[in-house]
Tab-separated table of C-alpha atoms and ligand atoms in Angstrom:
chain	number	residue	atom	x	y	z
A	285	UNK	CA	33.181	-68.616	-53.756
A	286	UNK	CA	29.695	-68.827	-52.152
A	287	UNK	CA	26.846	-66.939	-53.571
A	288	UNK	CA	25.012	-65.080	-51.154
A	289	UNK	CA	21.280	-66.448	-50.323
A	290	UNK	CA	21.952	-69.008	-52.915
A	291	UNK	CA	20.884	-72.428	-51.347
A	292	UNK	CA	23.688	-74.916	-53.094
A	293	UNK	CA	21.765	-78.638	-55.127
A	294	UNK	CA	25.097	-80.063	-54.974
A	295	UNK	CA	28.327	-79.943	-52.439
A	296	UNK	CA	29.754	-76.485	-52.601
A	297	UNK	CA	33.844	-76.154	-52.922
A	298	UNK	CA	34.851	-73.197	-50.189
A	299	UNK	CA	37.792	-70.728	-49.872
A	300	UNK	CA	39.260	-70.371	-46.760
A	301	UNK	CA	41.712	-67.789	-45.668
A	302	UNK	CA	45.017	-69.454	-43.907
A	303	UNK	CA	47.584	-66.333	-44.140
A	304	UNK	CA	45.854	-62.839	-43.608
A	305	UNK	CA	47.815	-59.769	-44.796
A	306	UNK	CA	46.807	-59.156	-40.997
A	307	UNK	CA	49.095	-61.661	-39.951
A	308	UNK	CA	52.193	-59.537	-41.774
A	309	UNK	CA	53.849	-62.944	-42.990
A	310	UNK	CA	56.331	-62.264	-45.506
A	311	UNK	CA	56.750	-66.042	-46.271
A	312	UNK	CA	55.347	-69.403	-46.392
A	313	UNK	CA	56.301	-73.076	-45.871
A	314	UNK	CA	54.747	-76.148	-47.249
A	315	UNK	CA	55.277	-79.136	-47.080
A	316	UNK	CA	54.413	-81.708	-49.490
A	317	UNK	CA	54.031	-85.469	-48.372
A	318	UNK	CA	54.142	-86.427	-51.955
A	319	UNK	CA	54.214	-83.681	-54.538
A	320	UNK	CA	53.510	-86.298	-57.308
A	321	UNK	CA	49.926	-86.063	-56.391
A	322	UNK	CA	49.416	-82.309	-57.270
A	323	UNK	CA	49.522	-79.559	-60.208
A	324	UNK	CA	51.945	-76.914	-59.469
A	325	UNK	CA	51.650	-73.647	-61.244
A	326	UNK	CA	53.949	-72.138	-62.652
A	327	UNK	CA	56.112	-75.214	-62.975
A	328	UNK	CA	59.365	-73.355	-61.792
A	329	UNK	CA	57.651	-73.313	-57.901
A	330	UNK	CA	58.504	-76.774	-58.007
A	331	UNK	CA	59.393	-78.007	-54.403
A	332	UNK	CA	62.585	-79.111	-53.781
A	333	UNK	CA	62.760	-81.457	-51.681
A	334	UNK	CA	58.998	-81.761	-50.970
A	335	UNK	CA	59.125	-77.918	-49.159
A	336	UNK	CA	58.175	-75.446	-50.879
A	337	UNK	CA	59.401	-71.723	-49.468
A	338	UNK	CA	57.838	-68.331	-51.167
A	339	UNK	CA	58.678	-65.385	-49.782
A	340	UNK	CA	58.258	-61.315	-50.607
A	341	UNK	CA	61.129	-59.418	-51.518
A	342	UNK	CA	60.763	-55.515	-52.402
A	343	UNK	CA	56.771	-56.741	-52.837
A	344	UNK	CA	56.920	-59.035	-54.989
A	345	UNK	CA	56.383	-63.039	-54.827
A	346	UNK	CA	59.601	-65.122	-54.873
A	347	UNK	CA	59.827	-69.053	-55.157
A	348	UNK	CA	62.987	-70.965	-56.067
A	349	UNK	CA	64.689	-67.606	-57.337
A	350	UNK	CA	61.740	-66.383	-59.365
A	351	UNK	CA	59.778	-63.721	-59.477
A	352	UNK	CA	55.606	-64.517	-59.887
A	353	UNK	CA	52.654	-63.175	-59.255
A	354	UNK	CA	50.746	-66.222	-57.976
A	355	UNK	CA	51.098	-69.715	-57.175
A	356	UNK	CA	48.250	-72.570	-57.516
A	357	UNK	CA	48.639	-75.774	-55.881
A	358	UNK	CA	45.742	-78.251	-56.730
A	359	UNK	CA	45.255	-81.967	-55.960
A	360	UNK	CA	45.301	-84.263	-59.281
A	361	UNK	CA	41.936	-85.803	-58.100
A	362	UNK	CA	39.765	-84.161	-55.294
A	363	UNK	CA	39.310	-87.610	-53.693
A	364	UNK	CA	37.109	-87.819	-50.262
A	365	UNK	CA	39.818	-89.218	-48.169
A	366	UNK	CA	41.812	-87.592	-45.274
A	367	UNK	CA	45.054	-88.766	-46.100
A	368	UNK	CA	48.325	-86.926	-47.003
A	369	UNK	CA	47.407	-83.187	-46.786
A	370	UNK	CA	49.344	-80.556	-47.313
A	371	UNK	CA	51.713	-78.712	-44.643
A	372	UNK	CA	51.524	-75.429	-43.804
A	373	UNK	CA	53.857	-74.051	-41.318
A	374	UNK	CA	53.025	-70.575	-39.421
A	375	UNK	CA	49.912	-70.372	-39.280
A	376	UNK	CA	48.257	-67.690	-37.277
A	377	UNK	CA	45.282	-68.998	-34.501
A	378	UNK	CA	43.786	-66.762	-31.556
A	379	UNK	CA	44.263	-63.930	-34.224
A	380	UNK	CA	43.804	-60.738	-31.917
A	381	UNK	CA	43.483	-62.979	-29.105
A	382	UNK	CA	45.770	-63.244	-25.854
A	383	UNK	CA	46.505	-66.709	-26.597
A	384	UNK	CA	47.463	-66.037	-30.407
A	385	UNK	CA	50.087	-68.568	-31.147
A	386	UNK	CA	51.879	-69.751	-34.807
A	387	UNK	CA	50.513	-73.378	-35.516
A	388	UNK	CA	51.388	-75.794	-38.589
A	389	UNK	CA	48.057	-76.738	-40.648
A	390	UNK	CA	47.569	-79.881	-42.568
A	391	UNK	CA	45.040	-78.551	-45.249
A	392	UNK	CA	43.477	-80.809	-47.750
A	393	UNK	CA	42.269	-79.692	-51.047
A	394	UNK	CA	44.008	-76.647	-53.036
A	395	UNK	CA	46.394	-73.743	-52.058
A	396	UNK	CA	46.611	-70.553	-54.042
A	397	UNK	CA	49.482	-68.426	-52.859
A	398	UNK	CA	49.841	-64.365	-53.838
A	399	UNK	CA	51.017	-61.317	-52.145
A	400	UNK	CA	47.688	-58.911	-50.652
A	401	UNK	CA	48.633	-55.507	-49.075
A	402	UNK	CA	52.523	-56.259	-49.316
A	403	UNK	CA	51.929	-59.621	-46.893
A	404	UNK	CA	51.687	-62.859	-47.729
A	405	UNK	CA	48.018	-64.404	-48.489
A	406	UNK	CA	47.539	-68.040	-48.941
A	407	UNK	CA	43.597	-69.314	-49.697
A	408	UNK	CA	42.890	-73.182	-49.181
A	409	UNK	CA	39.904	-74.244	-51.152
A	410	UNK	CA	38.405	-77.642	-50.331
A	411	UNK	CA	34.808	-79.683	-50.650
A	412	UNK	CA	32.535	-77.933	-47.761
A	413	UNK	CA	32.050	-81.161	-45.874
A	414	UNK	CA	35.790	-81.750	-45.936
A	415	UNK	CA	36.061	-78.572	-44.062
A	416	UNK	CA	33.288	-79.190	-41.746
A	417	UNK	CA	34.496	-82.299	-40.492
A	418	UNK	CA	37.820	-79.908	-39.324
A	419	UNK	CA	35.413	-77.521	-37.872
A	420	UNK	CA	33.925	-79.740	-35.680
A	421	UNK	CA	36.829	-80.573	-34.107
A	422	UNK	CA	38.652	-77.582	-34.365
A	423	UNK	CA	36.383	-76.098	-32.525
A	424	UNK	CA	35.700	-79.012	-29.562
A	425	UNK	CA	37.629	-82.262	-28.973
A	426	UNK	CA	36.922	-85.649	-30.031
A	427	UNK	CA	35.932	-86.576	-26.891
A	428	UNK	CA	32.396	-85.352	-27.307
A	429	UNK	CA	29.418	-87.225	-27.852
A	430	UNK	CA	28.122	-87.797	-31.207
A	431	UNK	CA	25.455	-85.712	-30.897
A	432	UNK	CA	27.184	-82.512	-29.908
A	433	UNK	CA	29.879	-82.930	-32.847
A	434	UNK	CA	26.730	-83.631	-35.457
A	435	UNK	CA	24.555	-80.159	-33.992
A	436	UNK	CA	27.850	-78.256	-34.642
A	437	UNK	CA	28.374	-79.704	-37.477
A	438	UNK	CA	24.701	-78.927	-38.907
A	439	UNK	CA	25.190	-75.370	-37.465
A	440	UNK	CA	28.988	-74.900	-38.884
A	441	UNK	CA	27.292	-76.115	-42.553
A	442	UNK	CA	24.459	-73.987	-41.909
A	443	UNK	CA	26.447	-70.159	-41.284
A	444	UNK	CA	28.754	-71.266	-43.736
A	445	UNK	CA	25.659	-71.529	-46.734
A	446	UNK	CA	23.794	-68.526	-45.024
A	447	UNK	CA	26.484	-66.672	-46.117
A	448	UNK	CA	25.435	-63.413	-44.511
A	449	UNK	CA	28.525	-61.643	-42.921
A	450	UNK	CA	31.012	-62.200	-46.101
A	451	UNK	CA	33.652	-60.417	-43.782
A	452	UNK	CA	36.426	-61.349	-46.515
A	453	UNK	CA	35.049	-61.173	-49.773
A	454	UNK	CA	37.497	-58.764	-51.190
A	455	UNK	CA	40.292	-60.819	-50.599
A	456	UNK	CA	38.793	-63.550	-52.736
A	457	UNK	CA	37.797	-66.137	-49.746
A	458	UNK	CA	34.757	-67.224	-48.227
A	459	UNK	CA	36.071	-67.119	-44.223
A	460	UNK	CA	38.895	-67.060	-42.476
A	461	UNK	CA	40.597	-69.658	-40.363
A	462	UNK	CA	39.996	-68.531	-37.143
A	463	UNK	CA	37.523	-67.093	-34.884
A	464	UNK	CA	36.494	-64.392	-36.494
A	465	UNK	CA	34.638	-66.805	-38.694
A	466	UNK	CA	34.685	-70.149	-37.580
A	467	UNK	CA	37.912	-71.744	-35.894
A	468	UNK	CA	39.583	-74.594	-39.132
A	469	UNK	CA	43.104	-75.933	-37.575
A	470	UNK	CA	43.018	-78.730	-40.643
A	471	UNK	CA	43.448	-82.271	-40.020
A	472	UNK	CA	45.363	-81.757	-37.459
A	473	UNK	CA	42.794	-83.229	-34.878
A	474	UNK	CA	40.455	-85.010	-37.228
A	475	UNK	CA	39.211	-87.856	-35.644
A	476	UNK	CA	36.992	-90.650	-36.888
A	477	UNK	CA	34.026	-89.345	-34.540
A	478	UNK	CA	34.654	-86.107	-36.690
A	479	UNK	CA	34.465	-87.721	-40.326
A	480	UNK	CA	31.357	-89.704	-38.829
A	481	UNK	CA	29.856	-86.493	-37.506
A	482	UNK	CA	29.729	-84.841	-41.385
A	483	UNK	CA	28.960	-88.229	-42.728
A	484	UNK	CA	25.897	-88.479	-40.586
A	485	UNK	CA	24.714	-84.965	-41.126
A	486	UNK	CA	25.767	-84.370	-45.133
A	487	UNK	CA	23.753	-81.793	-46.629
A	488	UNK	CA	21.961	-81.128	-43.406
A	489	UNK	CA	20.902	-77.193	-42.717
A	490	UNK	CA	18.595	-75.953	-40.733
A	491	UNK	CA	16.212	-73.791	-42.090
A	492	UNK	CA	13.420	-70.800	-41.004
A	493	UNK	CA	11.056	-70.253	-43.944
A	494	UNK	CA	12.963	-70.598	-47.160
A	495	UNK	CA	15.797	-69.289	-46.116
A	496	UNK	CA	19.205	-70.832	-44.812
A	497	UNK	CA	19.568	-69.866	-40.902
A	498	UNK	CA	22.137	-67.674	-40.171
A	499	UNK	CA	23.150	-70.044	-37.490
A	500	UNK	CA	25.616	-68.331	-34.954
A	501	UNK	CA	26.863	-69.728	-32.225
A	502	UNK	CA	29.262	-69.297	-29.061
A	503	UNK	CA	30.841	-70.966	-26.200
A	504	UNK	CA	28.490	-70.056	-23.220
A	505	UNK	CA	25.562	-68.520	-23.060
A	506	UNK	CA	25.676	-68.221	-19.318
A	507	UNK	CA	22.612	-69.367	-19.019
A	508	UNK	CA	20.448	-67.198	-21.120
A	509	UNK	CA	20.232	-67.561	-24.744
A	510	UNK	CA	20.995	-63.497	-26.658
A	511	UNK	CA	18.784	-62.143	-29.027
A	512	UNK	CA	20.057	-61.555	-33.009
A	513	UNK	CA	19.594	-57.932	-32.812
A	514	UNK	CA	21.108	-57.189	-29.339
A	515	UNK	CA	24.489	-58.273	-30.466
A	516	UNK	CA	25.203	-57.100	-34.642
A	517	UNK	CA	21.770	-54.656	-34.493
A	518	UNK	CA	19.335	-55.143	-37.259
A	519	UNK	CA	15.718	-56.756	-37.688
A	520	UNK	CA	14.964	-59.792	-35.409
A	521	UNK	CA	15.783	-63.433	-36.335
A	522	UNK	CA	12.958	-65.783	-34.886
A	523	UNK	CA	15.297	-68.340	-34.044
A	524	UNK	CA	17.387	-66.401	-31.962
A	525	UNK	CA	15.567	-65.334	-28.779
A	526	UNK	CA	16.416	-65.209	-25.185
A	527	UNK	CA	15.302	-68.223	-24.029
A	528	UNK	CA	16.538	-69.898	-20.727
A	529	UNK	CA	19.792	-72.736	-21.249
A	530	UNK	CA	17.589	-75.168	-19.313
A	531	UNK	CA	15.051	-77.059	-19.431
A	532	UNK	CA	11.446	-76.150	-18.222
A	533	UNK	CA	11.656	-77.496	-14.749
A	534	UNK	CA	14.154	-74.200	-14.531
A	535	UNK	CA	12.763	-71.882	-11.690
A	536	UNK	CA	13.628	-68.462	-12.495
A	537	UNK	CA	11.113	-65.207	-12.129
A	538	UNK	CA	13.401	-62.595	-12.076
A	539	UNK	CA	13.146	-61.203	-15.169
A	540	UNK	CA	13.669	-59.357	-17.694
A	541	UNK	CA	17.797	-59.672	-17.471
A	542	UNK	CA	17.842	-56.707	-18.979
A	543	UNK	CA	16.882	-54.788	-16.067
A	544	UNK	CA	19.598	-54.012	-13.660
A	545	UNK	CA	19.280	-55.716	-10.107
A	546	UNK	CA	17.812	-59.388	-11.919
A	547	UNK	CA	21.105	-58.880	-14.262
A	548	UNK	CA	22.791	-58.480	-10.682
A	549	UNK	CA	20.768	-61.319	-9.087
A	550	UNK	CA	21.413	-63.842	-12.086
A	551	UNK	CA	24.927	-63.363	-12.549
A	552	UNK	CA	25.293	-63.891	-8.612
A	553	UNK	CA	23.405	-67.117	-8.463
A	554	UNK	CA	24.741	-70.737	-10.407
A	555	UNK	CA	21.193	-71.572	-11.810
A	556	UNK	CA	20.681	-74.922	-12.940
A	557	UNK	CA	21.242	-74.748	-16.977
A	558	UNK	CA	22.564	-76.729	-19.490
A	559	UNK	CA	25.774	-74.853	-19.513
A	560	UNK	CA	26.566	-75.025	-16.083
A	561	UNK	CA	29.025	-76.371	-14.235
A	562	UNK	CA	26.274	-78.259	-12.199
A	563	UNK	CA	25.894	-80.509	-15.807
A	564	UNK	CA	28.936	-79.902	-17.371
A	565	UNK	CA	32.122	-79.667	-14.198
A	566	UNK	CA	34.760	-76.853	-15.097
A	567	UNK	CA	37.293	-79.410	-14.678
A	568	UNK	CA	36.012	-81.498	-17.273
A	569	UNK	CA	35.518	-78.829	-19.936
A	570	UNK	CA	39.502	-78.984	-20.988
A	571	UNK	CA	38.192	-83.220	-22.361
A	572	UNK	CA	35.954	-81.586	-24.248
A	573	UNK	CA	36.757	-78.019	-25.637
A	574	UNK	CA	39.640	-77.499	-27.984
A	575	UNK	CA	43.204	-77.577	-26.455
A	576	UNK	CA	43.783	-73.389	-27.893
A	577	UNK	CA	41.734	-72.140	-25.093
A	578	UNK	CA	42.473	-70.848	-21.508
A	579	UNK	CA	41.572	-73.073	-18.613
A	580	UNK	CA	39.428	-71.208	-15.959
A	581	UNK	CA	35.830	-70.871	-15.238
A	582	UNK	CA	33.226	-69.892	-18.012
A	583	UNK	CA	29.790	-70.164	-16.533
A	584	UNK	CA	30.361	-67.142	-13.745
A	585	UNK	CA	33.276	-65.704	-13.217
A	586	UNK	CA	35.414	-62.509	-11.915
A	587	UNK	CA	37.746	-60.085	-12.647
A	588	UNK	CA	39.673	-57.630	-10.525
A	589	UNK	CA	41.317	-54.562	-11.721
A	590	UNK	CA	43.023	-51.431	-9.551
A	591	UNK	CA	42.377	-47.956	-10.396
A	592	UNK	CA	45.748	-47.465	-11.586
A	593	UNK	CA	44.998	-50.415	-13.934
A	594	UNK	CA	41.606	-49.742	-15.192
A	595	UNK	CA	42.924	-46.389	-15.745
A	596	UNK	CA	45.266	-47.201	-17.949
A	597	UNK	CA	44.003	-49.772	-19.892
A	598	UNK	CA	40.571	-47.590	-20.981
A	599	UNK	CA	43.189	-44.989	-21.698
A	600	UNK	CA	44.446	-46.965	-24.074
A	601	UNK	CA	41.290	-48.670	-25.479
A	602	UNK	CA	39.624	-45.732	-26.018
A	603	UNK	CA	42.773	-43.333	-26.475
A	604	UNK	CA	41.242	-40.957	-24.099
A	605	UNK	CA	43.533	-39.081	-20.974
A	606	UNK	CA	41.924	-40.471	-17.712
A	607	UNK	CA	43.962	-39.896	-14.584
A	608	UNK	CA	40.986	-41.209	-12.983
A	609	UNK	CA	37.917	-43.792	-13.524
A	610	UNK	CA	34.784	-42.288	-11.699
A	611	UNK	CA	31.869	-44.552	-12.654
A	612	UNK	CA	30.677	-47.228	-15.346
A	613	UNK	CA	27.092	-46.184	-16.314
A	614	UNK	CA	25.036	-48.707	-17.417
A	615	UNK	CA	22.580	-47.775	-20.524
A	616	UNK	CA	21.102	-50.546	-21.934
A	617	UNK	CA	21.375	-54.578	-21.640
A	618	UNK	CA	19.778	-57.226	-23.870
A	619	UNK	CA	17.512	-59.719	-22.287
A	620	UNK	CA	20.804	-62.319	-21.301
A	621	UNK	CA	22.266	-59.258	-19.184
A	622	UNK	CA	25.051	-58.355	-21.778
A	623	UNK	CA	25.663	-54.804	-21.864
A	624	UNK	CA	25.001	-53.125	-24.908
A	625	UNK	CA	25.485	-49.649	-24.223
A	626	UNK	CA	27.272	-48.253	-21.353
A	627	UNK	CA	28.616	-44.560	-20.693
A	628	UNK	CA	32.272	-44.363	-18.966
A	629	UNK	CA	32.758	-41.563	-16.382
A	630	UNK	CA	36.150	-40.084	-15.719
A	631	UNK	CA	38.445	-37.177	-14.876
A	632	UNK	CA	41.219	-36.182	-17.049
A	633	UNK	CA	44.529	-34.915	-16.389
A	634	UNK	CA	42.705	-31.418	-16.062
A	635	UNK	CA	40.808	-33.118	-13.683
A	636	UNK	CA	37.726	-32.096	-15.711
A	637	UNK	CA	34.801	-34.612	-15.438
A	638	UNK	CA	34.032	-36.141	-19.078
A	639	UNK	CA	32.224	-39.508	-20.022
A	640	UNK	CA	32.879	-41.470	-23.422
A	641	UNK	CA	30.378	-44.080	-24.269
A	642	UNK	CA	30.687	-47.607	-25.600
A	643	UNK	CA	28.331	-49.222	-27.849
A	644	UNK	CA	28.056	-52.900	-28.525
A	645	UNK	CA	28.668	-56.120	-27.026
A	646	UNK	CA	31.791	-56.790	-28.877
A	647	UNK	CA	33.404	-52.947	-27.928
A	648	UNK	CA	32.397	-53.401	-24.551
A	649	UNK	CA	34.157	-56.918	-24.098
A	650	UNK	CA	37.263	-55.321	-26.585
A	651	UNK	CA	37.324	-52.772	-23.856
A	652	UNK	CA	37.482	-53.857	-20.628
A	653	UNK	CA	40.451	-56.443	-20.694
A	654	UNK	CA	44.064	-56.182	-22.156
A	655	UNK	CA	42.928	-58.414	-24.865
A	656	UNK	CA	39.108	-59.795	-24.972
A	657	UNK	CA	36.858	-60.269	-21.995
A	658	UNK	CA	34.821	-63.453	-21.696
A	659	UNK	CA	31.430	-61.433	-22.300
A	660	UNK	CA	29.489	-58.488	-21.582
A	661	UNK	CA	27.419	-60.031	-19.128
A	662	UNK	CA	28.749	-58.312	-16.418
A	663	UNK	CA	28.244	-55.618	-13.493
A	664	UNK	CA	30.808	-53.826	-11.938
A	665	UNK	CA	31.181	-53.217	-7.926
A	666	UNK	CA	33.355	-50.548	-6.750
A	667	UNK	CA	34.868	-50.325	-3.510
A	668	UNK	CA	38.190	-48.740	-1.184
A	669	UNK	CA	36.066	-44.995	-2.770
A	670	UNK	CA	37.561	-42.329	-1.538
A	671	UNK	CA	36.934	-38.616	-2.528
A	672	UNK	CA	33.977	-40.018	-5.153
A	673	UNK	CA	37.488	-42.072	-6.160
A	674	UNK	CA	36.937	-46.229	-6.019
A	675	UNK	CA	40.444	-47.741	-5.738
A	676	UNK	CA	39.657	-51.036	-7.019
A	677	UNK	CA	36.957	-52.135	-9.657
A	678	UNK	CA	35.488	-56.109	-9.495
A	679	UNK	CA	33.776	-57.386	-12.722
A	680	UNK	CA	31.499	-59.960	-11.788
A	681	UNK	CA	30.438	-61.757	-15.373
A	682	UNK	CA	28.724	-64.721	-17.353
A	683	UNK	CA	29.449	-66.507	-20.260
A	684	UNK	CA	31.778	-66.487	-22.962
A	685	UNK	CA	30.919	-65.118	-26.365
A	686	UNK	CA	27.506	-62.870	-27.555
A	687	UNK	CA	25.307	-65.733	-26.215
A	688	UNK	CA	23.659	-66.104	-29.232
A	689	UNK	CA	22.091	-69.395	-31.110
A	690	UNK	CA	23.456	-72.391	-29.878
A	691	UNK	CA	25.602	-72.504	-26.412
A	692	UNK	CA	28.326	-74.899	-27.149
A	693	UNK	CA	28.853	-75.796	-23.936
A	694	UNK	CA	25.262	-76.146	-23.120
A	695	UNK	CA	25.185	-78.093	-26.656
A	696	UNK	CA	27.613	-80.349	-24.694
A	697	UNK	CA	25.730	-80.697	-21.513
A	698	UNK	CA	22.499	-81.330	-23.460
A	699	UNK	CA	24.382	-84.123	-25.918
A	700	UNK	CA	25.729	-85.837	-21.907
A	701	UNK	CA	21.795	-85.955	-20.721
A	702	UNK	CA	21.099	-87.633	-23.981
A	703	UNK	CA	19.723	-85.343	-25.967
A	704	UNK	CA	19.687	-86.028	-29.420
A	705	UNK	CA	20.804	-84.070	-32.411
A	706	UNK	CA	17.511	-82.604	-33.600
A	707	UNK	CA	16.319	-82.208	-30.018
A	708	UNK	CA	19.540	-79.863	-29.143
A	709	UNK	CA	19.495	-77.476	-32.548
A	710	UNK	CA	15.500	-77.264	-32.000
A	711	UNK	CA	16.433	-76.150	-28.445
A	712	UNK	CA	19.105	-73.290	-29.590
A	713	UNK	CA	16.968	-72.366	-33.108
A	714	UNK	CA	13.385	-72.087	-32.303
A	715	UNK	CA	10.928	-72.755	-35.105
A	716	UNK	CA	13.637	-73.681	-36.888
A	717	UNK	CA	13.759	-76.923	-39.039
A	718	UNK	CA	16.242	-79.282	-40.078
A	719	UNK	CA	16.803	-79.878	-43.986
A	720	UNK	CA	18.616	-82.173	-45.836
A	721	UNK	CA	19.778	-80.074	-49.191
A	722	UNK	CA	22.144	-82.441	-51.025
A	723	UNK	CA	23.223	-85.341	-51.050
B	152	LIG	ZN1	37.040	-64.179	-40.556
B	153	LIG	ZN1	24.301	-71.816	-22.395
């Protein structure tokens, strides 16, 4: 595993969750393309007929008809090329997500297989730049110019060997497969443009000081770049400000976002930003972003919910017994408009007046839709209010994701204008500079 604030001389292997006891698998399928080419331990997990099924019975690992307690798969030689990887069938992506779907994952480099919280848990470990090559295109399509898949590339390698959040570490992995840490679908839609992407860039970081950045990164910014500390809390990270998406002929005065009616104005207008549909057309998103996603509009956008239906979703978001929303209270939005603190009013089924608040970015978006809204940059209008009761409830919103470091969408719409790749991660990481630390 990776070593926290340790900068790596040479190319790092990492370990990257596949099955989650999250996921509640009870068994796994792989299949093997030529088993000849790996070490199989303990020999009696053998695959028969180049599929290999484990499974958990009464808790306990099962492969051909035997009991174990863990199974290693490794390659003979850890070579650098793409061919022949693994099969794994089931795989979990959109974890939590509304579009959550089972997927098959060719995986290169090694598999260990063992039973974690009475599920199945299956690690993939692999050379860093053979995942980052997946990343890349895992997380946009092939279509994409060079430049875009090379910045996300540099900022995939760089939160990878930053290392901060360690959200897995004691399940024995360095991230997960998915969103939560960075989206790695295998092979499965490596292109050449992806290989040439981590070729180009190998051993590149970015770096602030002498440290690593911590280089997040999301699919809109809407516009206006987050702050660090306005979305996870904590000290501020100079390279992650709220800067304008745009360039500096951008005319925009009303600011702070943060402040209520130029959150209102902003989200209203379409300014003229990198991420906007005025670069980068809606319709021509789905050539470039992964094929997991929903279709629809990112940049502004709008959802409508009845009282009947807000009521009962916040009910059971924040288990509380509303027979009525009053009133969303705003309390406090970071400087791209996303609300960071806002205090619910409702009345029970006393019809007693109580308020519950909600605190962070990521609650706020948890809370307001059925599975995860686009962003928290959004107001709400009321309207059909009768007896102090609204009857309906419009979001108006921008973005999608915290906003923070680079905008991959803007990334894109920078990368079509011809930006080049140090030009676009100097744009998203301020002060930052880019750092070649092996070969
Ligand atoms: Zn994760
Ligand atoms: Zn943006």
């Amino acid at each position: 595993m990776l070593a926290k604030g340790k900068i790596p001389a040479t190319e790092p292997l990492i370990r990257v969750g596949i099955f989650l006891p999250e996921d509640q698998m009870q068994s796994v399928t792989i299949d093997f393309p030529d088993p000849d080419n790996y070490r199989i331990s303990p020999r009696s997990c053998w695959p028969q007929s180049k599929t290999l099924t484990a499974s958990i019975e009464n808790g306990q690992l099962i492969a051909n008809g035997r009991e174990i307690a863990k199974i290693t798969i490794q390659r003979n030689a850890l070579t650098g090329d793409y061919k022949q990887p693994l099969i794994v069938h089931n795989v979990t992506a959109g974890r939590g997500f509304h579009w959550k779907k089972s997927i098959s994952s060719s995986l290169l480099g090694d598999l260990e297989i063992r039973v974690a919280d009475g599920n199945m848990l299956v690690i993939n470990e692999l050379p860093l730049e053979q995942y980052l090559s997946c990343v890349a295109t895992s997380e946009m399509s092939a279509e994409c110019p060079a430049a875009l898949i090379e910045s996300q590339t540099i900022v995939a390698r760089a939160w990878m060997l930053a290392n901060v959040e360690q959200k897995h570490r004691k399940l024995g992995f360095d991230v997960c497969n998915d969103d939560c840490c960075q989206r790695y679908h295998g092979t499965g839609f490596l292109t050449p443009q992806a290989i040439t992407g981590a070729q180009a860039t190998r051993g590149q970081v970015i770096m602030n000081n002498d440290q690593i950045c911590d280089a997040r990164y999301s699919k809109s910014c809407g516009g206006m770049m987050e702050t660090f500390e306005s979305v996870w809390g904590g000290s501020p990270l100079p390279y992650m400000q709220n800067i304008f998406d745009a360039d500096r002929n951008l005319e925009w005065d009303k600011l702070p976002l943060s402040a209520e009616n130029n959150a209102r104005d902003w989200i209203d207008s379409t300014p003229n930003c990198f991420c906007s549909p005025k670069v980068v057309p809606e319709k021509e998103l789905t050539k470039y972003i992964g094929g997991v996603d929903e279709a629809g509009r990112y940049f502004r956008w709008q959802f409508d919910y009845s009282q009947a239906e807000l009521t009962q979703l916040l009910n059971q978001k924040l288990q509380i017994d509303a027979n009525n929303i009053i009133d969303i209270k705003v309390i406090k939005r970071g400087g791209s408009g996303r609300l960071i603190d806002i205090k619910i009013e409702y009345l029970d089924s006393a019809d007693v007046a109580r308020s519950i608040p909600v605190h962070s970015e990521y609650n706020i978006r948890q809370t307001f839709h059925p599975s995860f809204l686009y962003s928290s940059a959004f107001y709400i209008e009321k309207s059909d209010i009768a007896d102090n009761i609204p009857d309906k409830f419009s979001l108006y919103g921008a973005g999608w994701g915290h906003g923070a470091g680079l905008c991959q969408i803007g990334a894109l719409g920078m990368a079509l204008q011809g930006y080049k790749t140090a030009a676009i991660l100097r744009h998203y990481y301020p002060g930052s500079r880019l750092v070649t630390i092996y070969s």
